[in-house]
């Protein structure tokens, strides 16, 4: 078991302060002892030196035992009058210093329970021992009783100030920790967002390139012209993949780096072009729309595009089918995106190990405030359905105006 230093003890290296306090209290006691009952000033008597030394020396224990120290210094103050000295605030300086320490360290109830009797006794004892005591001395005794109480008020104020400073330090430390935690959270979110973008980009373009290369290899000997067309599509796909990869990686560069591409993010308006790339890879994909289309915020527009892109990429990679269907259903407060294939639910997982496609789609939908479900259809095939929120009617005009202004500029 290790010995721990008491929290009430003075800090290491502060003994010179303690010595100064004891010395000042000793001098004040001697000055008070020089005053006599007949208002004359003489050298302090020998008992005054002894009383000043004892009461001042007791102050060394005020940090560890503030209650005992105040009681002891009060007893010393009570014997001032019996030994023939004048009871004054100077003579009772050790009791005042003890009251300050007690109020600074103890709880209010305990401090009051000790301070009030102490002040009362210091003012009540002198009238019984001072000769020729008169009503004129009442004001002096009032100051004697008030001295420890005033010192206690200052001690309490110091206690509150130290508590306030401690709270401010705790708040500053908590704010710093929260700021660091928020920074780490933002970095993690940004890394996840970039990883999701890279996954969708690479999975889509590489799948298309693989499908186009497979078609070209299959037709190489029998249909050279169609093979050339497939190879041209393959070149365009890989070039587009490189451009999009450069743009995505550019997001991780510094803001003043102008080498990153500034093309607008894709959205539902680019879906027809997206479907053409899948058709060129051999997937027969159709699109149907129900309801009145409405402008989408850029984040939701990008989410819708990426979900369609990733779902069709999964169809190309995993489904035992050559066709798929994309449906957009516009409702009052949300748009439903459904991608269906009729592959009978057969997945070639042995050729393509599970990846992060469905996880990424769910994360995108959740981040946009929507939901996504995916699973095998009872009648065969696989279904991906996403519900994304639509902006309020009054915000639709703002989105449209913003798009129009952007085109005008």
CSV table of C-alpha atoms in Angstrom, one decimal:
chain,number,residue,atom,x,y,z
A,1,UNK,CA,0.0,0.0,0.0
A,2,UNK,CA,1.5,3.3,-1.1
A,3,UNK,CA,1.4,6.4,1.1
A,4,UNK,CA,-0.4,9.3,-0.6
A,5,UNK,CA,0.2,12.9,0.5
A,6,UNK,CA,-2.9,14.6,2.0
A,7,UNK,CA,-4.7,16.9,-0.3
A,8,UNK,CA,-5.1,19.3,2.5
A,9,UNK,CA,-1.4,19.7,3.0
A,10,UNK,CA,0.4,22.7,1.5
A,11,UNK,CA,2.1,22.2,-1.9
A,12,UNK,CA,5.7,21.1,-2.0
A,13,UNK,CA,8.0,24.1,-2.1
A,14,UNK,CA,5.5,26.4,-0.2
A,15,UNK,CA,7.0,26.2,3.2
A,16,UNK,CA,8.6,29.6,2.8
A,17,UNK,CA,5.0,30.9,2.5
A,18,UNK,CA,4.0,29.1,5.7
A,19,UNK,CA,7.0,30.6,7.5
A,20,UNK,CA,6.0,34.1,6.2
A,21,UNK,CA,2.4,33.6,7.5
A,22,UNK,CA,3.6,32.5,10.9
A,23,UNK,CA,6.1,35.3,11.2
A,24,UNK,CA,3.5,38.0,10.2
A,25,UNK,CA,1.0,36.5,12.7
A,26,UNK,CA,3.6,36.6,15.4
A,27,UNK,CA,4.5,40.3,14.7
A,28,UNK,CA,0.8,41.3,14.7
A,29,UNK,CA,0.3,39.5,18.0
A,30,UNK,CA,3.2,41.4,19.5
A,31,UNK,CA,1.9,44.7,18.2
A,32,UNK,CA,-1.5,43.9,19.8
A,33,UNK,CA,0.3,42.9,23.1
A,34,UNK,CA,1.9,46.3,23.2
A,35,UNK,CA,-1.5,47.9,23.7
A,36,UNK,CA,-2.6,48.0,27.4
A,37,UNK,CA,-6.0,48.4,28.9
A,38,UNK,CA,-5.3,52.0,29.9
A,39,UNK,CA,-4.6,52.9,26.2
A,40,UNK,CA,-0.9,53.1,26.8
A,41,UNK,CA,1.7,51.5,24.6
A,42,UNK,CA,4.6,49.6,26.2
A,43,UNK,CA,6.8,46.7,25.5
A,44,UNK,CA,4.8,43.5,25.3
A,45,UNK,CA,5.0,41.4,28.5
A,46,UNK,CA,6.7,38.1,28.5
A,47,UNK,CA,3.4,36.1,28.5
A,48,UNK,CA,2.5,38.0,25.3
A,49,UNK,CA,5.6,36.6,23.6
A,50,UNK,CA,4.7,33.1,24.7
A,51,UNK,CA,1.1,33.5,23.6
A,52,UNK,CA,2.1,34.9,20.2
A,53,UNK,CA,4.5,32.1,19.6
A,54,UNK,CA,2.1,29.4,20.5
A,55,UNK,CA,-0.9,30.8,18.6
A,56,UNK,CA,1.2,31.6,15.5
A,57,UNK,CA,2.9,28.2,15.5
A,58,UNK,CA,-0.5,26.5,15.5
A,59,UNK,CA,-1.1,28.0,12.0
A,60,UNK,CA,1.2,25.3,10.6
A,61,UNK,CA,-1.5,22.8,11.1
A,62,UNK,CA,-4.3,24.8,9.5
A,63,UNK,CA,-4.2,22.9,6.2
A,64,UNK,CA,-4.4,19.4,7.7
A,65,UNK,CA,-6.7,20.2,10.6
A,66,UNK,CA,-8.5,23.5,10.0
A,67,UNK,CA,-11.2,22.9,12.7
A,68,UNK,CA,-8.7,22.0,15.4
A,69,UNK,CA,-6.5,24.9,14.5
A,70,UNK,CA,-9.4,27.4,14.8
A,71,UNK,CA,-10.5,26.0,18.1
A,72,UNK,CA,-6.9,26.2,19.4
A,73,UNK,CA,-6.3,29.7,18.3
A,74,UNK,CA,-9.7,30.8,19.7
A,75,UNK,CA,-8.6,29.4,23.1
A,76,UNK,CA,-5.4,31.4,22.8
A,77,UNK,CA,-7.4,34.5,22.0
A,78,UNK,CA,-9.7,33.9,25.0
A,79,UNK,CA,-6.7,34.0,27.5
A,80,UNK,CA,-5.5,37.4,26.2
A,81,UNK,CA,-7.7,39.4,28.6
A,82,UNK,CA,-7.0,37.2,31.7
A,83,UNK,CA,-3.3,37.7,31.3
A,84,UNK,CA,-3.7,41.5,31.4
A,85,UNK,CA,-3.5,42.4,27.6
A,86,UNK,CA,-6.0,44.3,25.6
A,87,UNK,CA,-8.1,42.0,23.3
A,88,UNK,CA,-7.8,43.5,19.8
A,89,UNK,CA,-8.1,42.2,16.3
A,90,UNK,CA,-4.2,42.4,16.0
A,91,UNK,CA,-3.8,40.2,19.1
A,92,UNK,CA,-6.3,37.7,17.5
A,93,UNK,CA,-4.7,37.6,14.1
A,94,UNK,CA,-4.0,33.8,14.3
A,95,UNK,CA,-7.7,33.2,14.9
A,96,UNK,CA,-8.6,35.3,11.9
A,97,UNK,CA,-6.1,33.4,9.7
A,98,UNK,CA,-7.4,30.1,11.0
A,99,UNK,CA,-11.0,31.2,10.2
A,100,UNK,CA,-9.9,32.0,6.6
A,101,UNK,CA,-8.4,28.6,6.1
A,102,UNK,CA,-11.4,26.8,7.6
A,103,UNK,CA,-13.9,28.7,5.4
A,104,UNK,CA,-11.7,27.9,2.3
A,105,UNK,CA,-11.5,24.2,3.0
A,106,UNK,CA,-14.5,23.1,5.0
A,107,UNK,CA,-18.2,22.8,4.0
A,108,UNK,CA,-20.4,25.7,4.9
A,109,UNK,CA,-22.3,24.0,7.7
A,110,UNK,CA,-19.2,22.9,9.4
A,111,UNK,CA,-17.5,26.3,9.0
A,112,UNK,CA,-20.5,28.1,10.5
A,113,UNK,CA,-20.8,25.6,13.4
A,114,UNK,CA,-17.3,26.4,14.4
A,115,UNK,CA,-17.0,30.1,13.4
A,116,UNK,CA,-20.0,31.5,15.2
A,117,UNK,CA,-19.2,30.0,18.6
A,118,UNK,CA,-15.6,31.1,18.2
A,119,UNK,CA,-16.5,34.7,17.4
A,120,UNK,CA,-19.0,34.8,20.3
A,121,UNK,CA,-16.4,33.5,22.8
A,122,UNK,CA,-13.7,36.0,21.6
A,123,UNK,CA,-16.1,38.9,22.3
A,124,UNK,CA,-17.8,37.5,25.4
A,125,UNK,CA,-14.7,36.7,27.6
A,126,UNK,CA,-12.9,40.1,27.8
A,127,UNK,CA,-15.6,42.1,29.7
A,128,UNK,CA,-15.1,39.7,32.7
A,129,UNK,CA,-11.4,40.3,32.9
A,130,UNK,CA,-10.7,43.9,31.7
A,131,UNK,CA,-10.9,46.5,34.5
A,132,UNK,CA,-13.0,49.6,34.0
A,133,UNK,CA,-14.8,48.0,31.1
A,134,UNK,CA,-17.4,50.4,29.7
A,135,UNK,CA,-19.9,50.6,26.9
A,136,UNK,CA,-17.2,52.5,24.9
A,137,UNK,CA,-15.4,49.2,24.6
A,138,UNK,CA,-18.3,47.5,22.9
A,139,UNK,CA,-17.2,48.8,19.4
A,140,UNK,CA,-13.7,47.2,20.0
A,141,UNK,CA,-15.2,43.9,21.0
A,142,UNK,CA,-17.5,44.1,17.9
A,143,UNK,CA,-14.4,44.3,15.7
A,144,UNK,CA,-12.8,41.4,17.7
A,145,UNK,CA,-15.9,39.3,16.9
A,146,UNK,CA,-16.1,40.5,13.3
A,147,UNK,CA,-12.4,39.8,12.5
A,148,UNK,CA,-12.7,36.0,12.1
A,149,UNK,CA,-16.1,36.3,10.4
A,150,UNK,CA,-14.7,38.8,7.8
A,151,UNK,CA,-11.7,36.5,7.3
A,152,UNK,CA,-14.1,33.6,6.8
A,153,UNK,CA,-16.0,35.6,4.1
A,154,UNK,CA,-12.7,36.1,2.2
A,155,UNK,CA,-11.9,32.4,2.6
A,156,UNK,CA,-15.3,31.4,1.2
A,157,UNK,CA,-14.9,33.7,-1.7
A,158,UNK,CA,-11.5,32.2,-2.4
A,159,UNK,CA,-13.1,28.7,-2.3
A,160,UNK,CA,-15.7,29.7,-4.8
A,161,UNK,CA,-13.1,31.3,-7.1
A,162,UNK,CA,-10.9,28.2,-7.0
A,163,UNK,CA,-14.0,26.0,-7.7
A,164,UNK,CA,-14.9,28.2,-10.6
A,165,UNK,CA,-11.4,28.0,-12.1
A,166,UNK,CA,-11.4,24.2,-11.7
A,167,UNK,CA,-14.7,24.0,-13.5
A,168,UNK,CA,-13.4,26.2,-16.3
A,169,UNK,CA,-10.3,24.0,-16.6
A,170,UNK,CA,-12.5,20.9,-16.8
A,171,UNK,CA,-14.6,22.5,-19.4
A,172,UNK,CA,-11.6,23.5,-21.4
A,173,UNK,CA,-10.2,20.0,-21.2
A,174,UNK,CA,-13.5,18.5,-22.1
A,175,UNK,CA,-13.8,20.9,-25.1
A,176,UNK,CA,-10.4,20.0,-26.3
A,177,UNK,CA,-11.1,16.3,-26.0
A,178,UNK,CA,-14.4,16.7,-27.7
A,179,UNK,CA,-12.7,18.7,-30.5
A,180,UNK,CA,-10.2,16.0,-31.0
A,181,UNK,CA,-12.9,13.3,-31.0
A,182,UNK,CA,-14.9,15.3,-33.5
A,183,UNK,CA,-11.9,15.7,-35.7
A,184,UNK,CA,-11.3,11.9,-35.6
A,185,UNK,CA,-14.9,11.3,-36.3
A,186,UNK,CA,-14.9,13.6,-39.3
A,187,UNK,CA,-11.7,12.0,-40.6
A,188,UNK,CA,-13.2,8.5,-40.3
A,189,UNK,CA,-16.4,9.7,-42.1
A,190,UNK,CA,-14.4,11.3,-44.9
A,191,UNK,CA,-12.3,8.1,-45.3
A,192,UNK,CA,-15.4,6.0,-45.4
A,193,UNK,CA,-17.0,8.4,-48.0
A,194,UNK,CA,-13.9,8.3,-50.2
A,195,UNK,CA,-13.6,4.5,-49.8
A,196,UNK,CA,-17.3,4.2,-50.9
A,197,UNK,CA,-16.8,6.4,-53.9
A,198,UNK,CA,-13.7,4.4,-54.9
A,199,UNK,CA,-15.5,1.1,-54.5
A,200,UNK,CA,-18.5,2.2,-56.6
A,201,UNK,CA,-16.2,3.6,-59.2
A,202,UNK,CA,-13.8,0.7,-59.5
A,203,UNK,CA,-16.4,-2.0,-59.2
A,204,UNK,CA,-18.6,-0.5,-61.9
A,205,UNK,CA,-15.9,0.4,-64.4
A,206,UNK,CA,-13.9,-2.8,-63.9
A,207,UNK,CA,-17.0,-4.9,-64.2
A,208,UNK,CA,-17.9,-3.2,-67.4
A,209,UNK,CA,-14.4,-3.5,-68.8
A,210,UNK,CA,-14.4,-7.2,-67.9
A,211,UNK,CA,-17.7,-7.8,-69.6
A,212,UNK,CA,-16.7,-5.9,-72.7
A,213,UNK,CA,-13.4,-7.8,-72.8
A,214,UNK,CA,-15.3,-11.1,-72.5
A,215,UNK,CA,-17.6,-10.2,-75.3
A,216,UNK,CA,-14.6,-9.2,-77.5
A,217,UNK,CA,-12.8,-12.4,-76.8
A,218,UNK,CA,-15.9,-14.5,-77.5
A,219,UNK,CA,-16.5,-12.8,-80.9
A,220,UNK,CA,-12.9,-12.4,-81.9
A,221,UNK,CA,-12.8,-15.3,-84.4
A,222,UNK,CA,-16.4,-15.1,-85.8
A,223,UNK,CA,-17.3,-11.4,-85.8
A,224,UNK,CA,-14.3,-9.1,-86.1
A,225,UNK,CA,-16.2,-5.9,-86.7
A,226,UNK,CA,-18.3,-6.5,-83.5
A,227,UNK,CA,-15.1,-7.3,-81.7
A,228,UNK,CA,-13.6,-4.0,-82.8
A,229,UNK,CA,-16.8,-2.3,-81.4
A,230,UNK,CA,-16.4,-4.0,-78.1
A,231,UNK,CA,-12.8,-3.1,-77.9
A,232,UNK,CA,-13.6,0.5,-78.6
A,233,UNK,CA,-16.2,0.4,-75.8
A,234,UNK,CA,-13.5,-1.1,-73.6
A,235,UNK,CA,-11.1,1.7,-74.3
A,236,UNK,CA,-13.8,4.3,-73.5
A,237,UNK,CA,-14.7,2.5,-70.3
A,238,UNK,CA,-11.1,2.4,-69.1
A,239,UNK,CA,-10.5,6.0,-70.0
A,240,UNK,CA,-13.6,7.1,-68.1
A,241,UNK,CA,-12.5,5.0,-65.2
A,242,UNK,CA,-9.2,6.7,-65.1
A,243,UNK,CA,-10.8,10.1,-65.3
A,244,UNK,CA,-13.2,9.4,-62.5
A,245,UNK,CA,-10.5,7.8,-60.4
A,246,UNK,CA,-8.4,10.9,-60.8
A,247,UNK,CA,-11.3,13.1,-59.8
A,248,UNK,CA,-12.1,11.0,-56.8
A,249,UNK,CA,-8.5,10.9,-55.6
A,250,UNK,CA,-8.3,14.7,-56.2
A,251,UNK,CA,-10.8,15.1,-53.3
A,252,UNK,CA,-8.0,14.0,-50.9
A,253,UNK,CA,-5.7,16.8,-52.1
A,254,UNK,CA,-5.3,20.3,-50.7
A,255,UNK,CA,-8.1,22.8,-51.5
A,256,UNK,CA,-5.6,25.0,-53.4
A,257,UNK,CA,-4.6,22.1,-55.7
A,258,UNK,CA,-6.1,22.9,-59.0
A,259,UNK,CA,-5.1,19.6,-60.6
A,260,UNK,CA,-8.2,17.9,-59.5
A,261,UNK,CA,-11.1,17.7,-61.9
A,262,UNK,CA,-14.1,19.9,-61.3
A,263,UNK,CA,-16.8,18.0,-63.2
A,264,UNK,CA,-20.2,18.0,-61.5
A,265,UNK,CA,-21.2,14.9,-59.5
A,266,UNK,CA,-23.4,12.5,-61.4
A,267,UNK,CA,-27.1,12.2,-60.8
A,268,UNK,CA,-30.3,10.8,-62.2
A,269,UNK,CA,-30.0,12.8,-65.3
A,270,UNK,CA,-26.9,10.7,-66.2
A,271,UNK,CA,-28.7,7.4,-65.7
A,272,UNK,CA,-29.6,6.9,-69.4
A,273,UNK,CA,-25.9,7.2,-70.2
A,274,UNK,CA,-25.1,4.8,-67.5
A,275,UNK,CA,-27.6,2.2,-68.8
A,276,UNK,CA,-26.0,2.5,-72.3
A,277,UNK,CA,-22.7,1.4,-70.8
A,278,UNK,CA,-24.3,-1.7,-69.3
A,279,UNK,CA,-26.1,-2.5,-72.6
A,280,UNK,CA,-22.7,-2.3,-74.4
A,281,UNK,CA,-21.4,-4.9,-71.9
A,282,UNK,CA,-24.2,-7.3,-72.8
A,283,UNK,CA,-26.8,-6.5,-70.1
A,284,UNK,CA,-30.3,-5.8,-71.4
A,285,UNK,CA,-31.5,-3.2,-68.9
A,286,UNK,CA,-34.7,-1.2,-69.2
A,287,UNK,CA,-36.0,1.8,-67.2
A,288,UNK,CA,-39.5,2.8,-66.2
A,289,UNK,CA,-40.7,5.9,-64.3
A,290,UNK,CA,-43.9,6.5,-62.5
A,291,UNK,CA,-45.1,9.8,-61.1
A,292,UNK,CA,-43.8,13.3,-61.6
A,293,UNK,CA,-40.1,13.7,-61.4
A,294,UNK,CA,-38.8,16.5,-59.1
A,295,UNK,CA,-35.3,18.1,-58.7
A,296,UNK,CA,-33.2,16.5,-56.0
A,297,UNK,CA,-30.5,18.0,-53.7
A,298,UNK,CA,-27.1,17.1,-55.0
A,299,UNK,CA,-26.3,14.6,-52.2
A,300,UNK,CA,-29.6,12.7,-52.7
A,301,UNK,CA,-29.2,12.9,-56.5
A,302,UNK,CA,-25.7,11.3,-56.2
A,303,UNK,CA,-26.9,8.7,-53.8
A,304,UNK,CA,-29.7,7.6,-56.2
A,305,UNK,CA,-27.2,7.4,-59.1
A,306,UNK,CA,-24.7,5.4,-57.1
A,307,UNK,CA,-27.3,2.9,-55.9
A,308,UNK,CA,-28.5,2.2,-59.4
A,309,UNK,CA,-24.9,2.0,-60.6
A,310,UNK,CA,-23.9,-0.5,-57.9
A,311,UNK,CA,-27.0,-2.6,-58.1
A,312,UNK,CA,-26.6,-3.0,-61.9
A,313,UNK,CA,-22.9,-3.8,-61.4
A,314,UNK,CA,-23.9,-6.6,-58.9
A,315,UNK,CA,-26.3,-7.9,-61.5
A,316,UNK,CA,-23.5,-8.0,-64.1
A,317,UNK,CA,-21.1,-9.7,-61.7
A,318,UNK,CA,-23.3,-12.1,-59.8
A,319,UNK,CA,-26.7,-12.7,-61.4
A,320,UNK,CA,-27.3,-15.7,-63.7
A,321,UNK,CA,-29.2,-13.5,-66.2
A,322,UNK,CA,-28.7,-11.1,-69.0
A,323,UNK,CA,-31.4,-8.6,-68.2
A,324,UNK,CA,-32.5,-6.2,-65.5
A,325,UNK,CA,-35.0,-3.5,-64.8
A,326,UNK,CA,-34.8,-0.1,-63.1
A,327,UNK,CA,-37.9,1.6,-61.8
A,328,UNK,CA,-38.3,5.1,-60.4
A,329,UNK,CA,-41.5,5.8,-58.5
A,330,UNK,CA,-42.0,9.4,-57.5
A,331,UNK,CA,-44.2,10.0,-54.4
A,332,UNK,CA,-45.1,13.1,-52.5
A,333,UNK,CA,-42.3,12.9,-50.0
A,334,UNK,CA,-40.0,10.3,-51.3
A,335,UNK,CA,-38.7,8.5,-54.4
A,336,UNK,CA,-38.4,4.7,-54.6
A,337,UNK,CA,-35.6,3.2,-56.7
A,338,UNK,CA,-36.0,-0.4,-57.5
A,339,UNK,CA,-33.6,-2.6,-59.4
A,340,UNK,CA,-34.8,-6.1,-60.4
A,341,UNK,CA,-33.2,-9.0,-62.2
A,342,UNK,CA,-34.7,-12.3,-63.1
A,343,UNK,CA,-31.7,-14.5,-62.5
A,344,UNK,CA,-33.6,-16.9,-60.4
A,345,UNK,CA,-31.6,-15.9,-57.3
A,346,UNK,CA,-28.5,-17.8,-58.5
A,347,UNK,CA,-25.3,-16.0,-57.4
A,348,UNK,CA,-21.9,-17.0,-58.6
A,349,UNK,CA,-20.3,-16.4,-55.3
A,350,UNK,CA,-17.6,-18.9,-55.9
A,351,UNK,CA,-16.3,-16.7,-58.8
A,352,UNK,CA,-16.9,-13.4,-57.0
A,353,UNK,CA,-16.4,-13.3,-53.3
A,354,UNK,CA,-18.7,-11.1,-51.3
A,355,UNK,CA,-17.7,-7.4,-51.3
A,356,UNK,CA,-19.0,-4.2,-49.9
A,357,UNK,CA,-21.6,-3.3,-52.5
A,358,UNK,CA,-24.8,-3.8,-50.4
A,359,UNK,CA,-23.1,-2.4,-47.4
A,360,UNK,CA,-22.1,0.7,-49.3
A,361,UNK,CA,-25.6,1.1,-50.7
A,362,UNK,CA,-27.2,0.9,-47.3
A,363,UNK,CA,-24.7,3.4,-45.9
A,364,UNK,CA,-25.5,5.8,-48.7
A,365,UNK,CA,-29.2,5.5,-48.2
A,366,UNK,CA,-28.9,5.9,-44.5
A,367,UNK,CA,-26.7,9.0,-44.8
A,368,UNK,CA,-29.3,10.6,-47.1
A,369,UNK,CA,-32.1,9.9,-44.6
A,370,UNK,CA,-33.6,7.0,-46.4
A,371,UNK,CA,-33.6,3.2,-46.3
A,372,UNK,CA,-32.5,0.3,-48.5
A,373,UNK,CA,-33.6,-3.3,-48.6
A,374,UNK,CA,-32.2,-6.1,-50.7
A,375,UNK,CA,-32.9,-9.8,-51.1
A,376,UNK,CA,-34.0,-12.7,-53.2
A,377,UNK,CA,-37.5,-12.3,-54.8
A,378,UNK,CA,-40.1,-15.1,-54.1
A,379,UNK,CA,-40.8,-15.4,-57.8
A,380,UNK,CA,-37.0,-15.6,-58.6
A,381,UNK,CA,-34.3,-13.1,-59.2
A,382,UNK,CA,-32.9,-10.4,-56.9
A,383,UNK,CA,-34.3,-7.1,-55.8
A,384,UNK,CA,-32.8,-3.9,-54.5
A,385,UNK,CA,-35.2,-1.2,-53.3
A,386,UNK,CA,-34.2,2.2,-51.9
A,387,UNK,CA,-36.5,4.9,-50.4
A,388,UNK,CA,-34.9,8.4,-50.5
A,389,UNK,CA,-36.6,11.5,-49.1
A,390,UNK,CA,-37.7,14.3,-51.3
A,391,UNK,CA,-37.3,18.0,-50.4
A,392,UNK,CA,-40.4,19.9,-49.3
A,393,UNK,CA,-42.4,21.6,-52.0
A,394,UNK,CA,-41.2,25.0,-51.1
A,395,UNK,CA,-37.6,23.9,-51.4
A,396,UNK,CA,-38.1,22.4,-54.9
A,397,UNK,CA,-38.3,25.8,-56.5
A,398,UNK,CA,-35.1,26.8,-54.7
A,399,UNK,CA,-33.2,23.8,-56.1
A,400,UNK,CA,-34.5,24.5,-59.6
A,401,UNK,CA,-33.6,28.2,-59.3
A,402,UNK,CA,-30.2,27.3,-58.1
A,403,UNK,CA,-29.6,24.9,-61.0
A,404,UNK,CA,-30.8,27.5,-63.4
A,405,UNK,CA,-28.5,30.2,-61.9
A,406,UNK,CA,-25.6,27.8,-62.1
A,407,UNK,CA,-26.3,27.2,-65.8
A,408,UNK,CA,-26.6,30.9,-66.4
A,409,UNK,CA,-23.2,31.5,-64.9
